[in-house]
CSV table of C-alpha atoms in Angstrom, one decimal:
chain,number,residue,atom,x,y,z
C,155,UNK,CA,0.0,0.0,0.0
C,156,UNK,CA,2.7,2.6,0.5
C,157,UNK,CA,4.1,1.6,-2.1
C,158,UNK,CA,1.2,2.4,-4.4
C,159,UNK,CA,0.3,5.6,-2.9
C,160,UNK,CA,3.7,7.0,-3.4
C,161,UNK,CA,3.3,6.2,-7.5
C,162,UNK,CA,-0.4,7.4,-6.6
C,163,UNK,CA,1.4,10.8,-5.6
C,164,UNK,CA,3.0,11.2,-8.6
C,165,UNK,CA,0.3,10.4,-10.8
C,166,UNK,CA,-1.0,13.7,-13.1
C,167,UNK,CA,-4.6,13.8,-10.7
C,168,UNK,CA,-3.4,11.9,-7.7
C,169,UNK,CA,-5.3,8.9,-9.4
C,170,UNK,CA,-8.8,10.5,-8.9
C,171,UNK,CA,-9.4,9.5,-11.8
C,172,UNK,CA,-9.6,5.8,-10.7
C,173,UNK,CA,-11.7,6.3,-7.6
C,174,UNK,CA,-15.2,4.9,-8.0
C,175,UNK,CA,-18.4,7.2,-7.3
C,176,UNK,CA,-21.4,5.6,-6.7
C,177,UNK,CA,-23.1,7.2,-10.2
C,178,UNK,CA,-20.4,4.6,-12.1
C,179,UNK,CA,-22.6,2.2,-11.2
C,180,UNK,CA,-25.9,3.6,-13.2
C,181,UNK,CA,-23.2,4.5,-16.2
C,182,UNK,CA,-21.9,1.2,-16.2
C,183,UNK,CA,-18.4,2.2,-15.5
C,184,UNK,CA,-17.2,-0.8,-12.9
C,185,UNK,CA,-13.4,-0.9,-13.3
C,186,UNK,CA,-13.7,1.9,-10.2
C,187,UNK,CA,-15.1,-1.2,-8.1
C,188,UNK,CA,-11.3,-2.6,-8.2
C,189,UNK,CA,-8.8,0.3,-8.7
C,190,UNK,CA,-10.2,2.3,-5.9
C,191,UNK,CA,-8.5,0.1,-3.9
C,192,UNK,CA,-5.4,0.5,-5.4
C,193,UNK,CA,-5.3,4.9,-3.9
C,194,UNK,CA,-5.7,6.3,-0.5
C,195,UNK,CA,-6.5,10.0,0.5
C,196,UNK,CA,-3.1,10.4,2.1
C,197,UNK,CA,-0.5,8.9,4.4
C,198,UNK,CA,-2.2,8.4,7.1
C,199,UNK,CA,-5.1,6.4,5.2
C,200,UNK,CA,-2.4,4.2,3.6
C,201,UNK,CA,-0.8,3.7,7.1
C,202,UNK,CA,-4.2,2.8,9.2
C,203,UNK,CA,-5.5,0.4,6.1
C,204,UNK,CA,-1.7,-1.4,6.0
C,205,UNK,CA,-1.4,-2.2,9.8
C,206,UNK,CA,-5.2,-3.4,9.7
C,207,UNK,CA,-4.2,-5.3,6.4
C,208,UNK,CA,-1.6,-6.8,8.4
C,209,UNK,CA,-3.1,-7.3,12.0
C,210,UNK,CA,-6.2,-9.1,10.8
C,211,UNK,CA,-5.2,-10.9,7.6
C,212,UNK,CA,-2.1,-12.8,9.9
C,213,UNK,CA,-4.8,-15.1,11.1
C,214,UNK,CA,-6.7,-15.4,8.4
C,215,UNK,CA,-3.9,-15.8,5.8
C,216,UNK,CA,-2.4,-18.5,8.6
C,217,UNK,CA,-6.1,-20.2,8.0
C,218,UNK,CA,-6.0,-20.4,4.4
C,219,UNK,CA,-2.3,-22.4,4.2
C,220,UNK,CA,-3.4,-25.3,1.9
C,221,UNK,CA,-2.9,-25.9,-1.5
C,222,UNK,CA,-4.7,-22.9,-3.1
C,223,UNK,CA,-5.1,-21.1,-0.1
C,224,UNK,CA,-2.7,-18.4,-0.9
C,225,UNK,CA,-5.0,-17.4,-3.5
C,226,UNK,CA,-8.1,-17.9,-1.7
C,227,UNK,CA,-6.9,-14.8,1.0
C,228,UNK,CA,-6.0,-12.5,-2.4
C,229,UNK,CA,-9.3,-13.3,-3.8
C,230,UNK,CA,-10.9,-12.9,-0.3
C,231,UNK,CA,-9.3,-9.3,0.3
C,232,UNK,CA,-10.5,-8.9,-3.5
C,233,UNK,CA,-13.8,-9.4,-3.2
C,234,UNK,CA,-14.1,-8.2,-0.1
C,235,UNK,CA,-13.1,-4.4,-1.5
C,236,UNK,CA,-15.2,-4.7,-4.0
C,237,UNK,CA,-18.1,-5.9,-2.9
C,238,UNK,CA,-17.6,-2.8,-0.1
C,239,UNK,CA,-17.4,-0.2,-3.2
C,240,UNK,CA,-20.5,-1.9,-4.6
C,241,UNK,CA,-22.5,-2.0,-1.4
C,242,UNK,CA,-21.6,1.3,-0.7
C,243,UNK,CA,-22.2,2.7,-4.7
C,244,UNK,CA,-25.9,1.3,-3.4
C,245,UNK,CA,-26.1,3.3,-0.7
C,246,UNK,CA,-25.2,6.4,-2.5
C,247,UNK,CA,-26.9,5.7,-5.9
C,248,UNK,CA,-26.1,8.9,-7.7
C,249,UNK,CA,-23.1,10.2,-5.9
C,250,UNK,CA,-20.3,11.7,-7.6
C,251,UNK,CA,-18.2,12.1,-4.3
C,252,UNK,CA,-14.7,9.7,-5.0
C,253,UNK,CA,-14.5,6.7,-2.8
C,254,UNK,CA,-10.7,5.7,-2.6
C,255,UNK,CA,-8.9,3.3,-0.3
C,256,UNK,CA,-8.9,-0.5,1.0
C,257,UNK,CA,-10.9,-0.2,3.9
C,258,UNK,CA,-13.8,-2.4,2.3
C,259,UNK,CA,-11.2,-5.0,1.5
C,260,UNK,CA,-9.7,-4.5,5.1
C,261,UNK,CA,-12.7,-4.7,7.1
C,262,UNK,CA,-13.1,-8.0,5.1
C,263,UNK,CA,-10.0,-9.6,7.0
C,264,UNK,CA,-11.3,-7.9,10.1
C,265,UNK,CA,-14.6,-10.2,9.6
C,266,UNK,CA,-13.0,-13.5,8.3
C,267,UNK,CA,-10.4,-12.9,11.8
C,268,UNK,CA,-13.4,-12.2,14.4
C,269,UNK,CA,-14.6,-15.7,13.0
C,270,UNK,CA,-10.9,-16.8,14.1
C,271,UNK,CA,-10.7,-15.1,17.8
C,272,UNK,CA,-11.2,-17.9,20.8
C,273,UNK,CA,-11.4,-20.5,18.2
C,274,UNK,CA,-7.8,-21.9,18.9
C,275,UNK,CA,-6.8,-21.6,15.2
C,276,UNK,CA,-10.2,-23.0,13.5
C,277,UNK,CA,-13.1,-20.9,12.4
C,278,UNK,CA,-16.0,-20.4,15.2
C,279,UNK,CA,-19.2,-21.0,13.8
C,280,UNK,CA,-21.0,-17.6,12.6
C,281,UNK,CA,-24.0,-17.6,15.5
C,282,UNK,CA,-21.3,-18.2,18.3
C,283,UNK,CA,-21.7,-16.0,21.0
C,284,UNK,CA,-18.1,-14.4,20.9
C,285,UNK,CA,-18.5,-14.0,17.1
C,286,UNK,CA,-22.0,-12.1,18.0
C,287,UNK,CA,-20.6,-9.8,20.7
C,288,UNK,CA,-17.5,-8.5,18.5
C,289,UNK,CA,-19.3,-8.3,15.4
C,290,UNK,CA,-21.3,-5.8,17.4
C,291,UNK,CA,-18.7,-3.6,18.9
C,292,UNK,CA,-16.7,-3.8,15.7
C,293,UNK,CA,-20.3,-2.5,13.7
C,294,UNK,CA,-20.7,-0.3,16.6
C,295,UNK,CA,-17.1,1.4,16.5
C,296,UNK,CA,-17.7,1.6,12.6
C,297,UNK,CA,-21.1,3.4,12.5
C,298,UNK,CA,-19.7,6.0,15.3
C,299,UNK,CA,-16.5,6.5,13.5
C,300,UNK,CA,-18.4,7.4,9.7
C,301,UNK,CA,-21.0,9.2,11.2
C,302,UNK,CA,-18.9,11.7,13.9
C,303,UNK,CA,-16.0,11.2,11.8
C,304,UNK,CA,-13.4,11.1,14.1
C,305,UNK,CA,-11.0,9.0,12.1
C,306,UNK,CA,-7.1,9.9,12.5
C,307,UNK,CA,-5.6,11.0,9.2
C,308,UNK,CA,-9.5,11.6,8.1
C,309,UNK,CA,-8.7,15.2,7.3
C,310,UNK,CA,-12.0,16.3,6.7
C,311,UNK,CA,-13.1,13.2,4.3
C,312,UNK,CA,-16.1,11.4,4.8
C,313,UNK,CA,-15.6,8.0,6.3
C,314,UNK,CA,-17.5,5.6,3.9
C,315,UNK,CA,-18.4,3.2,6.7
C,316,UNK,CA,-21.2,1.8,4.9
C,317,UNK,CA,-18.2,0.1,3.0
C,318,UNK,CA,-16.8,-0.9,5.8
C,319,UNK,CA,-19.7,-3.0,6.8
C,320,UNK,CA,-20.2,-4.6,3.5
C,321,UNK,CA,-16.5,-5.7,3.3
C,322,UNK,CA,-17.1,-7.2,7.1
C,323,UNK,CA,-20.0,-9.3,6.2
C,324,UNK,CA,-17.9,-10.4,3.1
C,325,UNK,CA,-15.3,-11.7,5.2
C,326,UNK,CA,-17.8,-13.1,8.1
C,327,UNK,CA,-19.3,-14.8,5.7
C,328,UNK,CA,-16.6,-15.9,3.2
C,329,UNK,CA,-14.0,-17.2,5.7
C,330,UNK,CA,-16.0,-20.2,7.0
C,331,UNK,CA,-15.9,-22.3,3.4
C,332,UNK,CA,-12.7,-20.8,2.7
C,333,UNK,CA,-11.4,-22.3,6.4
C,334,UNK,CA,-13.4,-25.8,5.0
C,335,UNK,CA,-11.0,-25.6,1.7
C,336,UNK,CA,-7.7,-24.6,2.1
C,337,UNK,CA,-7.6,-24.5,6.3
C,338,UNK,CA,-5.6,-27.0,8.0
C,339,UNK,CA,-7.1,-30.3,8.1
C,340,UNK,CA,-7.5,-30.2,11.9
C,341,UNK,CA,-9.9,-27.8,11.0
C,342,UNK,CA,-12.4,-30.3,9.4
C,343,UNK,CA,-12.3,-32.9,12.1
C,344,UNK,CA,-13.4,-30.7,14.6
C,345,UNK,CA,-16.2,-29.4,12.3
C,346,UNK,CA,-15.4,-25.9,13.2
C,347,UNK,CA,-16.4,-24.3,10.2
């Protein structure tokens, strides 16, 4: 990520013109669903969304070890950005404000990982009570954050936590056959997933 922003920085609009906006969706202009990923609104953006990348994907890239489970975690952090962008372009149908970042994809290791916490290296099922409670404080902190705004490094910008939560469910949702596939086998004959 820092590595993109600083070619991002020397790019003739600061990329911007790669950001998605909501409107794309109703001109059928998609390819802002992916690259918006690729930018950040500055430094400390790129700094918050890289330590979360690599906080919460650790477990979750730890899951997915097997076979083609390298690939599952990209495509998982994929998806999980762009379904964010998508939810979000939804929420906002007719917006022309730029959306720019990898929260969405982010927030979708931070879901896949609160699947992981207290299960002793397998995936807790989705209804399991410690899954429940920090869904709800993590849904909680992200609803308080967007709407006060009080994001360091925000600088003014509008937190686009409805992305947020639609990368979160992504990865909720997403790590448990993931964790069947490619997850260590131990995983499968304690039918954690």
């Amino acid at each position: 990520m820092p590595v993109l922003y600083w070619l991002q920085e020397r790019l003739p609009d600061q990329g911007m013109s790669m950001a998605f906006r909501a409107n794309d969706l109703w001109e059928g202009r998609w390819t802002g669903l992916l690259t918006s990923m690729l930018l950040h609104g500055g430094w400390a953006h790129v700094i918050m969304n890289a330590v979360g990348a690599l906080a919460f994907g650790t477990p979750v890239a730890r899951l997915l070890s097997r076979g083609m489970g390298p690939l599952a975690f990209i495509a998982l952090y994929i998806v999980s950005g762009v379904v964010a962008a998508f939810g979000y372009g939804l929420c906002h149908p007719g917006s022309t404000s730029n959306l720019v970042g990898a929260s969405g994809a982010v927030f979708g290791l931070i879901g896949a990982a609160t699947r992981l916490m207290w299960g002793h290296g397998r995936v807790l099922p989705l209804f399991h009570p410690a899954v429940l409670k920090q869904a709800a404080v993590w849904m909680l902190v992200n609803l308080a954050v967007g709407l006060i705004g009080l994001a360091p490094g925000g600088g003014g910008a509008s937190i686009a936590w409805e992305a947020h939560a639609f990368g979160f469910l992504v990865g909720m949702l997403a790590v448990g056959p993931l964790g069947r596939w490619f997850g260590p086998r131990a995983d499968l004959r304690h039918g954690g997933v």
